[in-house]
Coordinates of C-alpha atoms in Angstrom, one line a residue:
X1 CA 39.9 29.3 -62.8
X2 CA 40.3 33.5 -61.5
X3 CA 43.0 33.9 -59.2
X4 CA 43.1 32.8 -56.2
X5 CA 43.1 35.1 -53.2
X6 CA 43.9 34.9 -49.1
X7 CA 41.0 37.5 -49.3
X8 CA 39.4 38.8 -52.5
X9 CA 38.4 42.2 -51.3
X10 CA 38.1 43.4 -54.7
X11 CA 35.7 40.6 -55.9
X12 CA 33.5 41.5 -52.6
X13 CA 33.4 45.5 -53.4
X14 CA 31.6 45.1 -56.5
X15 CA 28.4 43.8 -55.1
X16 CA 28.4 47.2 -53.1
X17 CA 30.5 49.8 -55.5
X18 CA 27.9 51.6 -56.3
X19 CA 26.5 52.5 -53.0
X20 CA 30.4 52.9 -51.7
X21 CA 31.4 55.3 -54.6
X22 CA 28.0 57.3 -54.0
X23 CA 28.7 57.6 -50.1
X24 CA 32.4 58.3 -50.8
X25 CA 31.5 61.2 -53.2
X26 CA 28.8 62.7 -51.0
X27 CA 31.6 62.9 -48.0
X28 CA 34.2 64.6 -50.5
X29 CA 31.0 67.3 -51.3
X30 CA 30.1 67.9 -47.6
X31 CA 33.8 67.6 -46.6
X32 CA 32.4 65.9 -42.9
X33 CA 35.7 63.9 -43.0
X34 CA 35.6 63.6 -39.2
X35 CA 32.5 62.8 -36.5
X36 CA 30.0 63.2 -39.6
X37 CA 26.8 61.5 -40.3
X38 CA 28.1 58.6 -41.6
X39 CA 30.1 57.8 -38.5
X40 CA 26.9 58.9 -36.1
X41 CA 24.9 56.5 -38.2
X42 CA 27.1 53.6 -38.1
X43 CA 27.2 53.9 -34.2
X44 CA 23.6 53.0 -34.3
X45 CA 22.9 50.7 -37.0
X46 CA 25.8 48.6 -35.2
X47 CA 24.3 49.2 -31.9
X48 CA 20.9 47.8 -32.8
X49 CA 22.6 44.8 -35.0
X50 CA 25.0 43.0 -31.6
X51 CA 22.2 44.1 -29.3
X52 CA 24.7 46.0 -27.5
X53 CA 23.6 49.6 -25.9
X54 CA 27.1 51.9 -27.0
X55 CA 29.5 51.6 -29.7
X56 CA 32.2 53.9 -29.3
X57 CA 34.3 54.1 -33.1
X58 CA 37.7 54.8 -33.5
X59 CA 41.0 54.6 -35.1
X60 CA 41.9 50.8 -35.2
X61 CA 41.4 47.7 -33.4
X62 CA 44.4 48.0 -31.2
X63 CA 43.6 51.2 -29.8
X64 CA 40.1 49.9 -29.4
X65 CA 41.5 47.7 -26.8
X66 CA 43.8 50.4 -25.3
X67 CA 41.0 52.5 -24.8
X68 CA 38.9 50.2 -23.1
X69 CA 41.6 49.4 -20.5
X70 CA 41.7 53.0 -19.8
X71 CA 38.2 53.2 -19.7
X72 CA 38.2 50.9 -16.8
X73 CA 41.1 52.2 -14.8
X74 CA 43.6 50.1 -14.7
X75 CA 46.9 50.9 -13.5
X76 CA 50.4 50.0 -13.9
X77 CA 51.3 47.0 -12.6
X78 CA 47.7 45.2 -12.2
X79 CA 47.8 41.9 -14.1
X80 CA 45.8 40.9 -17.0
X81 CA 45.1 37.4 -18.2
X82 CA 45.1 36.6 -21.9
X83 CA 45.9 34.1 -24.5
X84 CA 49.2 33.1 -25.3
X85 CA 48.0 31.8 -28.9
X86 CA 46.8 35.2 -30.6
X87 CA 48.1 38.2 -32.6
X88 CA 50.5 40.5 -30.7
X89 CA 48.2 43.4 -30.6
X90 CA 46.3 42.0 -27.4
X91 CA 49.5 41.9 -25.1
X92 CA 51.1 44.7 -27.1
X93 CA 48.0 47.0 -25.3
X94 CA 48.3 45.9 -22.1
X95 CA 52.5 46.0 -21.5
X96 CA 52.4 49.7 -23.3
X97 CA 49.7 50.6 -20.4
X98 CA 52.3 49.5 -18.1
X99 CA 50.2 46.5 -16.9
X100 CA 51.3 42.9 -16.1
X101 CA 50.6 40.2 -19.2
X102 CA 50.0 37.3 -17.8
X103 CA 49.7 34.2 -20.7
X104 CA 48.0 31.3 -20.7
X105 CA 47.6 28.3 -22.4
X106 CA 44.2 27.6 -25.3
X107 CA 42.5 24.8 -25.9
X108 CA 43.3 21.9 -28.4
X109 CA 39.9 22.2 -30.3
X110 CA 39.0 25.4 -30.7
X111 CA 42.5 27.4 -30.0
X112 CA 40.5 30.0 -27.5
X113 CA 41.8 30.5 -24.1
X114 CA 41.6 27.5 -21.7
X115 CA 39.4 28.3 -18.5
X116 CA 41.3 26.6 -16.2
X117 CA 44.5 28.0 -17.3
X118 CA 42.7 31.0 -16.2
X119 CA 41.7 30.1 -12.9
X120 CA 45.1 28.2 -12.4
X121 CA 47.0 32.1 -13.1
X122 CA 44.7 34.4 -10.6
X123 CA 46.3 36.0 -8.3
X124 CA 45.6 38.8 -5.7
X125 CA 47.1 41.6 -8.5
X126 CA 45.1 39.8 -11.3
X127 CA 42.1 42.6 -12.5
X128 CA 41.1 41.9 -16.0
X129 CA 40.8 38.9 -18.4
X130 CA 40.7 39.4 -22.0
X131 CA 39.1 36.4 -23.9
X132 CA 40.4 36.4 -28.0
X133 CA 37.3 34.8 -30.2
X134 CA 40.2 33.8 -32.1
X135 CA 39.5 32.6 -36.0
X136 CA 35.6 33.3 -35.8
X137 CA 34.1 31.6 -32.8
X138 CA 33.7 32.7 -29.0
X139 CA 35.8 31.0 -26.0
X140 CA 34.2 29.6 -23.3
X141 CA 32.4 32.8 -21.9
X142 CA 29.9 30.7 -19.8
X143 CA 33.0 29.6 -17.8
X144 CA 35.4 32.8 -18.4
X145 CA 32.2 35.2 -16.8
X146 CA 31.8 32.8 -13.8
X147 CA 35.6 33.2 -13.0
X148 CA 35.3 36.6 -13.6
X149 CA 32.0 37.4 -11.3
X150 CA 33.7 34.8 -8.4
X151 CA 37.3 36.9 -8.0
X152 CA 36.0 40.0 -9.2
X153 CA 37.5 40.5 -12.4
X154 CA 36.7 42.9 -15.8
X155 CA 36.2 40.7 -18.9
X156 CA 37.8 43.0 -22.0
X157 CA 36.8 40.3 -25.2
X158 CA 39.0 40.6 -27.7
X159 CA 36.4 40.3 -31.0
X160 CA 38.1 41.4 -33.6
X161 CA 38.2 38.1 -35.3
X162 CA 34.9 36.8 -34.6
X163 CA 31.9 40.1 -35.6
X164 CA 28.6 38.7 -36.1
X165 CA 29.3 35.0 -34.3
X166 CA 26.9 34.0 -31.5
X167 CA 27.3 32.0 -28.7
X168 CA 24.9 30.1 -27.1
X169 CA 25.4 29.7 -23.5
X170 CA 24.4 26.5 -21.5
X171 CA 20.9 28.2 -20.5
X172 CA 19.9 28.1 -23.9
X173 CA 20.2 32.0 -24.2
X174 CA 22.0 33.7 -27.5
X175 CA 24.2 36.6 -27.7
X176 CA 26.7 38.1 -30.2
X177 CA 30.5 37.8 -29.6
X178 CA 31.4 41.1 -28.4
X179 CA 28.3 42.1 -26.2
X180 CA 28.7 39.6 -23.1
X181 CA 32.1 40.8 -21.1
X182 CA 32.2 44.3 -19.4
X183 CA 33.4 45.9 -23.0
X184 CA 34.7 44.7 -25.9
X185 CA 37.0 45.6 -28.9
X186 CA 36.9 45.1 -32.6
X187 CA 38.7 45.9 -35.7
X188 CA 37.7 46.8 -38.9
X189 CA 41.0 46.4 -40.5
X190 CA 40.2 44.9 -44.4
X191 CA 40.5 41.5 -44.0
X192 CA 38.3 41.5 -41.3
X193 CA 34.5 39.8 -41.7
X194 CA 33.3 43.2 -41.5
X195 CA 36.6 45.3 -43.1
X196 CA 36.9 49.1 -44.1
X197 CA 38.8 50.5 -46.5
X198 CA 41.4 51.2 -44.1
X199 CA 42.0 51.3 -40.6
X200 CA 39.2 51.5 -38.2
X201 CA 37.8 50.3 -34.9
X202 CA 35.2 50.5 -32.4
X203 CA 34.5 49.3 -28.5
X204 CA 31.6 48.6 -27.5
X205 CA 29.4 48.1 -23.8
X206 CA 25.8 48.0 -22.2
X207 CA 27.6 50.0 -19.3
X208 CA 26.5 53.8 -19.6
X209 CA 29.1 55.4 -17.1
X210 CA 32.0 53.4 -18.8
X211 CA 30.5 54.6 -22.3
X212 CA 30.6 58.0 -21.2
X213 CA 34.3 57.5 -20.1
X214 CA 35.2 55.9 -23.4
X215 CA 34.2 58.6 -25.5
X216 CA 36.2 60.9 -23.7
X217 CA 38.8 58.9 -23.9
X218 CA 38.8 58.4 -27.8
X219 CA 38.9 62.7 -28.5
X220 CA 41.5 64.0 -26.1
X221 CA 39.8 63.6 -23.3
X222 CA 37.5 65.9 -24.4
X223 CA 33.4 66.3 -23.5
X224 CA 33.4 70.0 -23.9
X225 CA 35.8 71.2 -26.4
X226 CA 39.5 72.1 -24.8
X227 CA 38.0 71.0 -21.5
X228 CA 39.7 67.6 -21.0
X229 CA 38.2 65.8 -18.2
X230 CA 40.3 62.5 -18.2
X231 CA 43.9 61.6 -20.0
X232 CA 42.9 60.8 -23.4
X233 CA 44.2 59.9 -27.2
X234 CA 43.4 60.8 -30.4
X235 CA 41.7 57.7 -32.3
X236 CA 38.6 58.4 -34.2
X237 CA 37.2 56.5 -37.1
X238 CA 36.9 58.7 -40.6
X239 CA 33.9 59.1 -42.3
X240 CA 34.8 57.6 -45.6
X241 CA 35.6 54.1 -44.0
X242 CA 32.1 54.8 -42.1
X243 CA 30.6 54.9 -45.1
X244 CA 32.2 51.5 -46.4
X245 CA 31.6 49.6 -43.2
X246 CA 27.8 50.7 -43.7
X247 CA 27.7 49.5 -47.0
X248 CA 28.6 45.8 -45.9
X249 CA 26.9 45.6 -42.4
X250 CA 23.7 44.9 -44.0
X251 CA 25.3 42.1 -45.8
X252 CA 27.4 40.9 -42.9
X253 CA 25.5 37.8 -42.0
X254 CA 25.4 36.7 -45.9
X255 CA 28.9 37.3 -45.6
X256 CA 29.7 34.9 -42.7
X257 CA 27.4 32.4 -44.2
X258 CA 29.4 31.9 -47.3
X259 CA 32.4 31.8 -45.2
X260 CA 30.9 28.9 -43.4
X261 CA 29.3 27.3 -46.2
X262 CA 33.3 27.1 -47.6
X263 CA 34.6 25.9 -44.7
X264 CA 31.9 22.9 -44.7
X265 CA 33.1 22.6 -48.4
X266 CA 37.1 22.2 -47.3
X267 CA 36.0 19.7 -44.2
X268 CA 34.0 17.8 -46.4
X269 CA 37.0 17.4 -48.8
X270 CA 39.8 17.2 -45.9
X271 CA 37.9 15.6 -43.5
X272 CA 38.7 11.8 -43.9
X273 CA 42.1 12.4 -44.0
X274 CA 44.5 10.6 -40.9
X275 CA 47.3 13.7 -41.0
X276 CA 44.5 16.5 -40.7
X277 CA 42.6 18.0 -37.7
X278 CA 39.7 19.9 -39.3
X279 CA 38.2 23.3 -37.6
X280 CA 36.1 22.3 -34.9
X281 CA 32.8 23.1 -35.7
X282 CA 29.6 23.8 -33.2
X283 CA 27.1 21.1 -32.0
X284 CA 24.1 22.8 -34.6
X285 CA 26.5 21.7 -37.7
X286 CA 26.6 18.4 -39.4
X287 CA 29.0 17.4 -42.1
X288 CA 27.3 19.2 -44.9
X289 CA 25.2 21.7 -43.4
X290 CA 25.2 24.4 -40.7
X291 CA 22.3 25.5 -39.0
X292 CA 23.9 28.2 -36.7
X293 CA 26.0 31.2 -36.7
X294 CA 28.5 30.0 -34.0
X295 CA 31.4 30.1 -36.2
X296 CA 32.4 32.6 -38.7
X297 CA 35.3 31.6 -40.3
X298 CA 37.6 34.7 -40.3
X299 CA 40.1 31.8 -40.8
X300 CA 39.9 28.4 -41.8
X301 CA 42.7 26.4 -40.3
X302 CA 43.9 23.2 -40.3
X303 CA 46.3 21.1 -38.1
X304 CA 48.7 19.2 -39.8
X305 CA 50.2 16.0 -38.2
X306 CA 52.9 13.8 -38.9
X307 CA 53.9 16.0 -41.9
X308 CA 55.8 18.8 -42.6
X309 CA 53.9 21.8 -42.2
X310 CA 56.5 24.3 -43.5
X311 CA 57.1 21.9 -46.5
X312 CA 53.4 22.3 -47.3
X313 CA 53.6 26.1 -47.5
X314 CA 55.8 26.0 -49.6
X315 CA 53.8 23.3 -51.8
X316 CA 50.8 25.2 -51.8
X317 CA 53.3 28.5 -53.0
X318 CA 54.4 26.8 -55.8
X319 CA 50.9 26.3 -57.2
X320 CA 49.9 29.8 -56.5
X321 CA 48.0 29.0 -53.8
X322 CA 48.4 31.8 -50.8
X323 CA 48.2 30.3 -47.6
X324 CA 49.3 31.4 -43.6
X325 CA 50.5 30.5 -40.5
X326 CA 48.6 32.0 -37.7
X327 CA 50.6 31.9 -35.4
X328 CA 54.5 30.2 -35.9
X329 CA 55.8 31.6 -32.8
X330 CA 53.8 31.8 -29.1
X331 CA 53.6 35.2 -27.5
X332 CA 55.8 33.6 -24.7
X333 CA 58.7 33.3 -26.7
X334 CA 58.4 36.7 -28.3
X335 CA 61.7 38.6 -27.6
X336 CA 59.2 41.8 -26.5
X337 CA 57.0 39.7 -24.0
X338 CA 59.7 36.6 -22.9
X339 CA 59.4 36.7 -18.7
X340 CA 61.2 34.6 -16.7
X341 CA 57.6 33.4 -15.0
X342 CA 56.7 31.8 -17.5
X343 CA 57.4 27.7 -17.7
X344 CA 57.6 25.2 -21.1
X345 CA 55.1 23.1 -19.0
X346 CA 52.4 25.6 -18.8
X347 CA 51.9 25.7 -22.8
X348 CA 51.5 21.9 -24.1
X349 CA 49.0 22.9 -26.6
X350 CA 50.0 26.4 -27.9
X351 CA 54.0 25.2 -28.3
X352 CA 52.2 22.4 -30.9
X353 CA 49.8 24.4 -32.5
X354 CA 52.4 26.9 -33.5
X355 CA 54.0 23.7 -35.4
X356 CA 51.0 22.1 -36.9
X357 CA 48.5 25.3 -37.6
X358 CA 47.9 26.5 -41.5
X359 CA 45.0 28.5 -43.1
X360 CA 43.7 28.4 -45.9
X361 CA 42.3 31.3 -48.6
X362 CA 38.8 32.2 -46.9
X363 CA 36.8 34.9 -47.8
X364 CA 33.2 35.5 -49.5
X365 CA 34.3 35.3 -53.6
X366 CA 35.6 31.6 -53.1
X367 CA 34.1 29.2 -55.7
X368 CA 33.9 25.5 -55.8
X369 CA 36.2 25.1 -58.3
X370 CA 39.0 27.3 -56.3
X371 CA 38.4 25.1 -53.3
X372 CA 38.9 21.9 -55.0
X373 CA 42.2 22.8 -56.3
X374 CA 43.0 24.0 -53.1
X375 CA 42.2 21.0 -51.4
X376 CA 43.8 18.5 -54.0
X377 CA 46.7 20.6 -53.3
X378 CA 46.6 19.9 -50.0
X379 CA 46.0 15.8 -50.4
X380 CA 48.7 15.4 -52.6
X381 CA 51.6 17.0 -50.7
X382 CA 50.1 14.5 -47.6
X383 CA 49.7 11.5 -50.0
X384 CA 52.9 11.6 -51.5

């Protein structure tokens, strides 16, 4: 049995090396390191994939989500609504924009943010909610856009965990994660679904006028060079990891299928079992098949009850199995974001989660006989 991986990024690139290394070498002749073609044609070969009229690139996913605060003009002190259960990056944006975090409590199935924590947290200073599609599946936008629509609020969605899912919303209609709030933000860091070589990022919105404002934002504030219009930073995504992120959009969707077609694998094996809480997966997928593209598995992660979740890290360590905890400790209780607002009461499910929650290796190169170890693994730490 190879090695196994968190993420095999190597066993994905040679499927595509040879297109890579040709793009690579072509940007090293022409020397358009910055803003070349490769960028240019990214922005509209991911345009016309999401459906989605703009996609602004730039440096990372974090600023991505910077910028598109800015973009809509929110100022210090307005309150933003967000996850409690999610990577730092989210709130990091909105407290170094001077802006009011406000953290909510997710739901027990699917970990996204809980709609009526949302409306529950509203208040008269509250302008923006920013929804993560954390793991590879969308929150509740159906009910998230009506809050937003009936108090007049922006909705920022965080995607960087969930490019190419779909929701379906309950009029039947289907749209990509990332293309149904006001703007949203993605990140192309390497582990992601859709990865680069190195850092990278991108926002994207059907709003021209905010468009226009976000790519001003992204180059100094520039339109017209050393003319700058609006306050501004300097995040712009390189040519080279434009060339790699071409390379594996076209494959993105083949991608995301074998990422669901090993999670189906783990539930099948894990599934019976009374300690474990399996990913929730969407109404179109039965126990060994999935028909839809509602969940793409940038994690695969399991609750763990009545056991030792620690313990079992450190079981599946011992047998070279990598493994992670995402997340062990709730943005509430971060030293950088504690507030004296906030109340025990008001996160029942993300204060267990942060107990119970471990993922498993996920990525594209997994093979059958990888996962079965894996999941024996697993069964006989919880058996014993």
């Amino acid at each position: 049995m190879k090695k196994i991986q968190m993420v095999d990024l190597k066993g994905q690139y040679q499927d595509i090396k040879e297109q890579v290394n040709t793009s690579i070498a072509q940007i090293l002749e022409t020397s358009a390191f910055i803003n070349g073609p490769e960028v240019h044609a990214l922005q509209k070969e991911m345009e016309e994939y999401l459906g989605v009229k703009h996609m602004i690139p730039c440096a990372n996913g974090t600023d991505a989500l910077q910028i598109a605060m800015m973009g809509l003009g929110l100022q210090p002190g307005d309150e933003v609504i967000t996850a409690d259960f999610t990577f730092a990056a989210t709130v990091e944006v909105i407290a170094l924009l001077q802006l009011t975090p406000v953290l909510v409590d997710v739901e027990p199935d699917t970990f996204n943010i809980n709609p009526a924590a949302i409306e529950k947290a509203i208040t008269p200073k509250t302008k923006a909610i920013v929804p993560v599609h954390l793991f590879g599946q969308c929150a509740n936008m159906d009910a998230i856009l009506e809050i937003a629509e009936k108090h007049n609020l922006f909705v920022i969605e965080d995607n960087a965990q969930a490019i190419g899912a779909s929701y379906i919303s309950k009029d039947g209609s289907k749209k990509k994660a990332g293309t149904m709030g006001h703007v949203s933000a993605t990140s192309f860091f390497p582990s992601k679904n859709l990865g680069a070589y190195g850092d990278g990022g991108a926002i994207f919105t059907n709003d021209d006028a905010l468009a226009h404002t976000l790519r001003g934002v992204v180059n100094h504030g520039m339109y017209e060079r050393y003319h700058h219009d609006v306050v501004g930073v300097n995040s712009r995504l390189d040519s080279i990891q434009a060339a790699v992120l071409r390379a594996k959009l076209p494959n993105l969707d083949t991608y995301n299928q074998k990422r669901r077609a090993a999670a189906l694998k783990y539930s099948m094996a894990l599934a019976n079992h009374k300690d474990i809480i399996t990913p929730k997966m969407d109404v179109c997928c039965s126990a060994d098949t999935c028909v839809c593209d509602c969940h793409v598995f940038h994690q695969y992660t399991l609750q763990i009850k009545n056991n030792d979740r620690d313990a079992l890290v450190k079981h599946l360590q011992s047998k070279d199995i990598p493994c992670g905890v995402y997340y062990p400790i709730p943005l509430h209780l971060q030293k950088a974001y504690k507030d004296s607002r906030y109340n025990e009461s008001d996160f029942p499910v993300t204060n267990q989660l942060v107990k119970e929650v471990i993922s498993l290796p996920m990525h594209t190169e997994l093979d059958d006989e990888q996962i079965t170890y894996i999941t024996d693994a697993v069964l006989e730490f919880l058996n014993n």
